[in-house]
Short mmCIF file of C-alpha atoms in Angstrom, two decimals:
data_model
loop_
_atom_site.label_atom_id
_atom_site.label_comp_id
_atom_site.label_asym_id
_atom_site.label_seq_id
_atom_site.Cartn_x
_atom_site.Cartn_y
_atom_site.Cartn_z
CA MET R 1 47.75 183.95 -16.80
CA ASP R 2 45.08 181.96 -18.36
CA ARG R 3 46.37 178.28 -20.61
CA ALA R 4 44.87 176.73 -23.09
CA VAL R 5 43.56 173.16 -22.33
CA ASP R 6 42.33 170.52 -24.93
CA THR R 7 39.10 169.42 -24.43
CA SER R 8 38.29 167.34 -27.03
CA ASP R 9 37.32 163.83 -27.24
CA ALA R 10 39.42 162.60 -29.71
CA PRO R 11 41.23 159.14 -28.91
CA GLN R 12 44.94 159.50 -26.70
CA ALA R 13 47.79 157.83 -28.53
CA PRO R 14 49.68 155.60 -26.68
CA VAL R 15 52.31 157.57 -24.36
CA ASP R 16 55.84 156.62 -25.03
CA ALA R 17 57.44 158.52 -22.03
CA GLN R 18 60.00 157.86 -19.29
CA CYS R 19 58.03 158.32 -15.78
CA PRO R 20 58.72 161.67 -14.56
CA ALA R 21 58.99 160.92 -11.06
CA CYS R 22 61.66 158.59 -10.59
CA GLY R 23 63.16 158.10 -14.08
CA LEU R 24 63.54 154.52 -13.94
CA HIS R 25 61.23 153.17 -16.09
CA ALA R 26 59.34 154.02 -19.36
CA LEU R 27 55.46 154.31 -18.94
CA VAL R 28 53.55 150.91 -19.33
CA PRO R 29 49.73 150.72 -20.43
CA VAL R 30 47.76 148.83 -17.54
CA THR R 31 44.11 148.15 -18.53
CA LEU R 32 41.51 148.42 -15.45
CA ALA R 33 38.09 146.49 -15.78
CA GLN R 34 34.91 147.75 -13.57
CA LEU R 35 33.42 144.68 -11.92
CA ALA R 36 29.57 144.02 -11.26
CA ASN R 37 30.39 145.50 -7.89
CA GLY R 38 31.92 148.80 -8.74
CA ARG R 39 35.30 147.86 -8.14
CA TRP R 40 38.35 148.19 -10.34
CA ARG R 41 40.25 144.93 -11.33
CA GLN R 42 43.60 144.74 -13.65
CA VAL R 43 43.59 142.81 -16.48
CA ASP R 44 45.31 141.68 -19.29
CA GLU R 45 42.92 142.08 -21.92
CA PRO R 46 39.76 143.55 -21.98
CA ASP R 47 37.20 141.59 -20.20
CA PRO R 48 34.00 141.42 -22.25
CA THR R 49 31.85 140.80 -19.15
CA ALA R 50 33.53 144.39 -17.64
CA ALA R 51 30.87 146.88 -17.58
CA GLN R 52 33.93 149.55 -18.74
CA HIS R 53 37.26 149.74 -19.15
CA VAL R 54 40.16 152.31 -18.15
CA VAL R 55 43.83 152.08 -19.66
CA LEU R 56 46.45 154.08 -17.92
CA ASP R 57 50.07 154.59 -17.94
CA THR R 58 52.00 153.71 -15.06
CA CYS R 59 55.54 153.11 -13.65
CA PRO R 60 56.50 149.45 -13.12
CA VAL R 61 58.87 150.66 -10.06
CA CYS R 62 57.24 153.71 -8.18
CA PHE R 63 53.68 152.82 -9.36
CA GLY R 64 53.26 156.16 -10.13
CA ALA R 65 50.63 156.80 -12.77
CA TRP R 66 49.46 158.98 -15.63
CA PHE R 67 45.77 160.11 -16.04
CA ASP R 68 44.38 161.43 -19.00
CA ARG R 69 41.41 164.23 -19.05
CA GLY R 70 38.47 162.17 -17.84
CA GLU R 71 40.46 159.07 -16.34
CA PHE R 72 39.25 160.35 -12.92
CA ASP R 73 36.04 160.59 -13.29
CA VAL R 74 35.41 157.31 -15.07
CA LEU R 75 37.10 155.69 -11.89
CA GLY R 76 34.99 157.34 -9.96
CA ASP R 77 36.92 160.58 -8.01
CA GLY R 78 34.74 163.37 -8.29
CA ALA R 79 36.72 165.39 -5.84
CA VAL R 80 39.53 166.36 -9.05
CA ASP R 81 38.18 168.44 -11.88
CA SER R 82 41.56 167.82 -14.24
CA VAL R 83 40.53 170.50 -17.08
CA ARG R 84 39.47 172.69 -14.10
CA LEU R 85 43.04 172.09 -11.93
CA ALA R 86 44.62 172.79 -15.44
CA GLY R 87 42.94 176.32 -15.92
CA MET R 88 43.77 177.62 -12.47
CA GLU R 89 46.89 179.34 -11.77
CA ALA R 90 49.72 176.76 -9.85
CA ARG R 91 53.10 176.42 -9.11
CA ARG R 92 55.50 175.39 -12.20
CA SER R 93 56.90 171.78 -11.46
CA THR R 94 60.18 170.29 -12.44
CA ARG R 95 58.51 167.19 -13.98
CA VAL R 96 57.06 167.39 -17.49
CA CYS R 97 54.17 166.20 -19.05
CA PRO R 98 54.15 162.30 -20.37
CA ARG R 99 52.28 163.27 -23.89
CA GLY R 100 55.20 165.90 -24.36
CA HIS R 101 53.93 169.53 -23.26
CA GLY R 102 56.47 170.54 -21.28
CA PRO R 103 56.40 171.43 -17.37
CA MET R 104 53.25 170.46 -15.54
CA TYR R 105 51.91 172.55 -12.62
CA GLU R 106 51.71 171.54 -9.44
CA HIS R 107 47.82 171.51 -7.60
CA GLN R 108 47.36 171.02 -3.57
CA LEU R 109 44.16 168.96 -2.68
CA PRO R 110 43.36 170.14 1.07
CA GLY R 111 41.82 167.27 2.57
CA LEU R 112 42.66 164.47 0.24
CA LEU R 113 46.75 164.74 -0.02
CA LYS R 114 48.98 166.60 1.63
CA THR R 115 51.52 166.55 -1.17
CA PRO R 116 50.55 168.66 -4.20
CA ILE R 117 50.10 166.64 -7.31
CA GLU R 118 50.93 167.28 -10.97
CA CYS R 119 48.96 168.26 -14.23
CA CYS R 120 48.88 169.72 -17.22
CA SER R 121 47.47 172.51 -18.50
CA ARG R 122 47.29 171.43 -22.10
CA CYS R 123 46.24 168.28 -22.09
CA ALA R 124 44.50 168.24 -18.68
CA GLY R 125 46.33 164.99 -17.64
CA ILE R 126 47.06 164.19 -14.21
CA TRP R 127 49.90 162.75 -12.34
CA LEU R 128 50.15 160.90 -9.01
CA ASP R 129 52.96 159.71 -7.59
CA GLY R 130 52.63 155.79 -6.40
CA GLU R 131 51.98 156.57 -2.58
CA GLU R 132 49.89 159.32 -3.79
CA ARG R 133 47.90 157.43 -5.95
CA ARG R 134 47.05 154.52 -3.23
CA LYS R 135 46.04 157.38 -0.82
CA LEU R 136 43.32 158.99 -3.30
CA ALA R 137 42.58 155.30 -4.19
CA VAL R 138 41.48 154.43 -0.68
CA ARG R 139 39.75 157.70 0.11
CA THR R 140 37.82 158.47 -2.64
CA THR R 141 37.26 155.44 -5.33
CA THR R 142 36.58 151.76 -5.32
CA GLU R 143 40.04 150.91 -6.98
CA GLY R 144 42.32 150.48 -3.53
CA GLN R 145 38.93 149.20 -1.72
CA GLN R 146 38.76 145.65 -0.63
CA ALA R 147 35.79 144.17 1.51
CA LEU R 148 36.76 143.90 5.24
CA LYS R 149 36.61 140.03 5.28
CA GLU R 150 38.95 139.88 2.39
CA LYS R 151 41.28 142.18 4.38
CA LEU R 152 41.27 140.22 7.70
CA VAL R 153 41.73 136.93 5.99
CA ARG R 154 44.86 138.16 4.08
CA ARG R 155 46.36 139.65 7.47
CA GLY R 156 45.26 136.74 9.24
CA VAL R 157 47.30 134.15 7.23
CA ILE R 158 50.12 136.59 7.00
CA TRP R 159 49.82 136.55 10.68
CA VAL R 160 50.09 133.40 11.40
CA ALA R 161 53.15 132.70 9.09
CA GLN R 162 55.19 135.10 10.65
CA ILE R 163 54.35 133.97 14.18
CA VAL R 164 55.97 130.69 13.03
CA THR R 165 58.91 132.17 11.41
CA GLN R 166 59.44 135.41 12.40
CA LEU R 167 60.28 136.80 8.78
CA PRO R 168 59.17 140.32 7.40
CA VAL R 169 56.76 140.08 4.63
CA GLU R 170 56.55 142.79 1.34
CA VAL R 171 53.29 143.34 1.08
CA ASP R 172 53.04 146.51 -1.33
CA ASN R 173 55.95 146.21 -3.88
CA PRO R 174 55.17 142.95 -6.13
CA ALA R 175 57.78 141.91 -8.78
CA ARG R 176 57.67 143.47 -12.16
CA GLY R 177 58.34 139.89 -14.58
CA THR R 178 59.78 136.54 -13.69
CA PRO R 179 63.30 136.92 -11.67
CA TRP R 180 65.25 134.49 -13.44
CA LEU R 181 68.24 135.46 -12.07
CA VAL R 182 67.07 135.03 -8.68
CA TYR R 183 65.49 131.88 -9.55
CA LEU R 184 68.92 130.38 -10.57
CA LEU R 185 70.44 131.41 -7.61
CA LEU R 186 67.58 129.79 -5.25
CA GLY R 187 68.02 126.75 -7.63
CA GLY R 188 72.10 126.61 -6.96
CA PHE R 189 71.76 127.20 -3.41
CA LEU R 190 69.66 124.17 -3.04
CA LEU R 191 71.77 121.81 -5.04
CA LEU R 192 75.12 123.03 -3.18
CA PHE R 193 73.63 122.39 -0.43
CA PHE R 194 72.55 118.67 -1.22
CA ALA R 195 75.50 118.32 -2.74
CA GLU R 196 77.28 118.71 0.72
CA VAL R 197 74.86 116.91 2.60
CA GLN R 198 75.99 113.62 0.58
CA GLY R 199 79.53 114.48 1.05
CA PHE R 200 79.83 115.65 -2.87
CA LEU R 201 81.32 119.15 -1.74
CA PHE R 202 83.17 119.39 1.76
CA TYR R 203 82.65 122.71 2.36
CA ARG R 204 85.79 123.70 4.51
CA ASP R 205 87.63 123.49 0.97
CA TRP R 206 85.43 126.20 -0.16
CA ALA R 207 85.21 128.71 2.85
CA VAL R 208 86.33 131.87 3.05
CA ILE R 209 89.04 131.77 6.65
CA SER R 210 90.37 134.68 7.79
CA GLY R 211 94.00 133.06 8.86
CA LYS R 212 94.50 131.02 5.74
CA ILE R 213 93.82 133.80 3.51
CA VAL R 214 96.18 136.19 5.09
CA ARG R 215 99.10 133.43 5.57
CA ASP R 216 98.55 131.70 1.98
CA TYR R 217 96.54 134.72 -0.21
CA ASP R 218 97.31 133.39 -3.96
CA ASP R 219 96.00 129.88 -2.87
CA SER R 220 92.56 131.00 -0.91
CA VAL R 221 91.88 134.34 -2.42
CA HIS R 222 89.00 132.36 -4.93
CA THR R 223 87.29 131.54 -1.44
CA LEU R 224 86.14 134.98 -1.40
CA VAL R 225 83.84 134.48 -4.29
CA THR R 226 82.76 130.59 -3.41
CA HIS R 227 81.81 130.87 0.09
CA GLN R 228 79.08 132.97 -1.04
CA PHE R 229 76.95 129.84 -2.81
CA LEU R 230 77.24 127.35 0.42
CA HIS R 231 75.95 126.75 3.15
CA GLY R 232 76.10 125.54 7.02
CA SER R 233 72.58 124.20 7.54
CA TRP R 234 68.98 123.72 5.84
CA TYR R 235 68.24 126.70 8.30
CA HIS R 236 70.88 128.55 6.73
CA VAL R 237 70.34 128.12 3.31
CA LEU R 238 66.45 128.62 3.62
CA PHE R 239 66.70 131.66 5.61
CA ASN R 240 69.18 133.17 3.17
CA ALA R 241 66.74 131.81 0.02
CA TYR R 242 63.65 133.68 1.62
CA PHE R 243 65.46 137.00 2.12
CA LEU R 244 67.03 137.07 -1.33
CA TYR R 245 63.33 136.29 -3.08
CA ILE R 246 61.35 138.88 -1.33
CA PHE R 247 64.36 141.58 -1.94
CA GLY R 248 65.89 140.36 -5.13
CA ASP R 249 62.98 140.27 -7.08
CA ASN R 250 62.46 144.02 -7.46
CA ILE R 251 66.49 144.60 -7.71
CA GLU R 252 66.50 142.00 -10.67
CA HIS R 253 64.06 143.78 -12.45
CA LEU R 254 65.39 147.58 -11.65
CA PHE R 255 69.19 146.39 -12.49
CA GLY R 256 68.73 143.85 -15.17
CA ARG R 257 70.40 140.61 -15.18
CA TRP R 258 74.41 141.36 -15.51
CA ARG R 259 74.39 144.52 -13.43
CA PHE R 260 72.21 142.45 -10.69
CA ALA R 261 75.06 139.27 -10.98
CA LEU R 262 77.47 142.26 -10.20
CA LEU R 263 75.94 143.67 -7.50
CA PHE R 264 75.54 139.69 -5.85
CA ILE R 265 78.83 138.64 -6.54
CA GLY R 266 80.82 141.68 -5.87
CA ALA R 267 78.86 142.36 -2.48
CA GLY R 268 79.65 138.93 -1.76
CA VAL R 269 83.46 139.29 -2.38
CA ALA R 270 83.10 143.11 -0.65
CA GLY R 271 81.78 141.20 2.32
CA GLY R 272 84.38 138.38 2.83
CA ALA R 273 86.87 140.68 2.32
CA LEU R 274 85.73 142.99 5.47
CA HIS R 275 85.62 139.55 7.12
CA VAL R 276 89.11 139.12 6.74
CA LEU R 277 90.34 142.18 7.79
CA LEU R 278 88.03 142.76 11.44
CA SER R 279 86.92 139.29 12.22
CA TYR R 280 88.78 138.12 15.57
CA ALA R 281 87.76 134.48 14.27
CA THR R 282 90.54 133.91 12.23
CA ALA R 283 90.27 130.40 11.85
CA THR R 284 86.40 129.81 11.63
CA PRO R 285 85.23 128.81 8.45
CA VAL R 286 82.47 131.40 6.55
CA VAL R 287 80.46 129.79 4.26
CA GLY R 288 76.64 131.52 2.86
CA ALA R 289 75.51 134.18 0.81
CA SER R 290 74.56 136.61 3.64
CA GLY R 291 77.19 139.33 2.56
CA SER R 292 76.05 139.21 -1.20
CA ILE R 293 72.12 139.59 -0.06
CA ALA R 294 73.00 142.28 2.28
CA GLY R 295 74.14 144.28 -0.85
CA VAL R 296 71.07 143.63 -2.47
CA MET R 297 69.37 144.70 0.44
CA ALA R 298 70.84 147.53 0.35
CA ALA R 299 70.21 148.08 -3.21
CA TYR R 300 66.39 148.07 -2.26
CA LEU R 301 66.77 150.47 0.79
CA TRP R 302 68.09 152.62 -2.12
CA SER R 303 65.89 152.19 -4.63
CA PHE R 304 62.44 151.50 -2.51
CA PRO R 305 62.83 152.67 1.06
CA ARG R 306 59.21 153.49 1.50
CA ALA R 307 58.02 150.35 0.10
CA LYS R 308 55.67 148.43 3.02
CA LEU R 309 56.99 145.65 5.04
CA PHE R 310 54.73 143.68 7.84
CA GLN R 311 56.43 142.50 11.26
CA THR R 312 55.12 140.70 13.78
CA ILE R 313 56.09 142.01 17.40
CA PHE R 314 55.15 140.32 20.44
CA PHE R 315 52.62 138.60 18.13
CA ILE R 316 50.88 142.28 17.33
CA GLN R 317 51.57 142.97 13.06
CA VAL R 318 52.88 146.38 11.81
CA LYS R 319 53.26 148.02 8.91
CA ILE R 320 56.98 149.23 8.45
CA PRO R 321 58.87 151.17 6.37
CA ALA R 322 61.73 149.26 4.33
CA TRP R 323 64.09 152.07 5.57
CA LEU R 324 63.24 151.65 9.13
CA TYR R 325 63.32 147.82 9.10
CA LEU R 326 66.53 147.61 6.85
CA GLY R 327 68.21 150.30 9.36
CA ALA R 328 67.39 149.01 12.35
CA TRP R 329 69.00 145.67 10.78
CA VAL R 330 72.26 147.33 9.67
CA GLY R 331 72.15 148.75 13.34
CA LEU R 332 72.23 145.35 14.99
CA GLN R 333 75.03 144.40 12.85
CA LEU R 334 77.14 147.45 13.65
CA VAL R 335 76.54 146.38 17.19
CA MET R 336 77.04 142.72 16.93
CA GLY R 337 79.88 143.04 14.78
CA PHE R 338 81.96 145.65 17.49
CA PHE R 339 80.36 144.55 20.75
CA THR R 340 79.98 140.65 20.99
CA THR R 341 82.56 137.68 20.98
CA LYS R 342 80.29 135.54 18.92
CA VAL R 343 81.38 133.93 16.04
CA GLN R 344 78.47 131.96 14.31
CA PHE R 345 77.79 135.01 12.41
CA ALA R 346 79.98 137.12 10.26
CA TRP R 347 78.62 140.43 11.11
CA PHE R 348 81.50 142.16 8.81
CA ALA R 349 80.44 140.37 6.16
CA HIS R 350 76.83 141.88 6.11
CA LEU R 351 78.27 145.10 6.73
CA GLY R 352 80.65 144.93 3.71
CA GLY R 353 78.28 143.51 1.83
CA PHE R 354 75.62 146.22 2.41
CA VAL R 355 78.44 149.27 1.85
CA PHE R 356 79.10 147.79 -1.41
CA GLY R 357 75.26 147.80 -2.40
CA LEU R 358 75.14 151.18 -1.09
CA LEU R 359 77.79 152.25 -3.04
CA MET R 360 77.01 150.81 -6.30
CA THR R 361 73.07 151.48 -6.76
CA PRO R 362 73.17 155.08 -7.20
CA LEU R 363 75.65 154.55 -10.05
CA VAL R 364 73.23 151.97 -11.38
CA LEU R 365 70.32 153.56 -10.98
CA ARG R 366 71.77 156.83 -12.63
CA ALA R 367 72.74 154.83 -15.45
CA ARG R 368 69.27 153.77 -16.16
CA ARG R 369 67.73 156.73 -16.09
CA PHE R 370 69.72 158.01 -18.74
CA GLU R 371 69.13 154.98 -20.99
CA VAL R 372 65.59 155.01 -20.31
CA GLY R 373 65.38 158.44 -21.09
CA ARG R 374 67.32 157.78 -24.66
CA GLU R 375 64.46 154.83 -25.37
CA VAL R 376 61.10 157.38 -25.38
CA ARG R 377 59.81 160.14 -26.83
CA VAL R 378 59.43 161.79 -24.08
CA PRO R 379 62.05 161.78 -21.40
CA ALA R 380 61.88 163.08 -18.03
CA ALA R 381 63.37 166.77 -17.63
CA ALA R 382 66.68 165.66 -16.12
CA TYR R 383 67.95 163.51 -19.08
CA ALA R 384 65.98 165.41 -22.29
CA PRO R 385 68.57 166.04 -24.68
CA ARG R 386 70.42 169.36 -24.55
#
């Protein structure tokens, strides 16, 4: 059965829709300007020196993008004809057109993508998920391409830094907005550690000591909160600060500041409580935000499992998905927690915080999807009023 396609050249009104893929954010306009070398660059305002501009509607969480009719052609993709796709029979999708035209239709692109893309049969717009957008851009357009020299320089700088630190580097999940709460926590860590070094604070007074909590619960239970903000060494505080920064900026934006604060403190309390229940070292003081950050890492794993991280292994730099890196990290905590007698790391605090994050995150994401659906004119299919 043929379906009518709008082929008029009338200007499109701004999209006011929930992301049809993840549902976690309203689509926002992104302006791309074409440079003299043919590549496209994102700009905040139209560039008078650019040859042409395209305004896409994108999700700042999953990086999916909505292309109105003709925008693929402008970006240089000759392999996808949205009007032709919209007029063809295809399988009905569970996702709705951000323009409010109802369910879209799935189309296969053999040789280009393994997964189908969605096209609206009425307006000929196309939706690409974030991963599809990256792959298609690299293969068929200049949007995702960089000069080889630029790539090698960037990878080289990251490689040198990783050889020295052995820390992962997040490569394709940039922060959205300014993570003020993350910055506040980082500043607090440094300020409190400086107070410890100068003798203004004695960390043992605020540390979790399992035996003391069990013996004198009323006098020591507050340390389940206070221990999160103190650290035992410069290495300890800087290491924790780094992981909070690379994983926390995305989660603060996704959760909102109050929910992020609840995640951070709740994971720290849960981690401290599990340490009290299972630790062999009942007299050893425990300080640090590791349990809290483990909760943030769990939220990141749930929300962005396919986000990529650079990691250097035996001098070889590899790009691995977050689910693999964080899954291996959890496995290490389990092994070390149950099969080692080393007490210098609070393995069970890490596990307790991680479990708290896994339990809280789906509840927060579900609430956020319904909130976004109420705020836009075109909600995603699952969150439309019934």
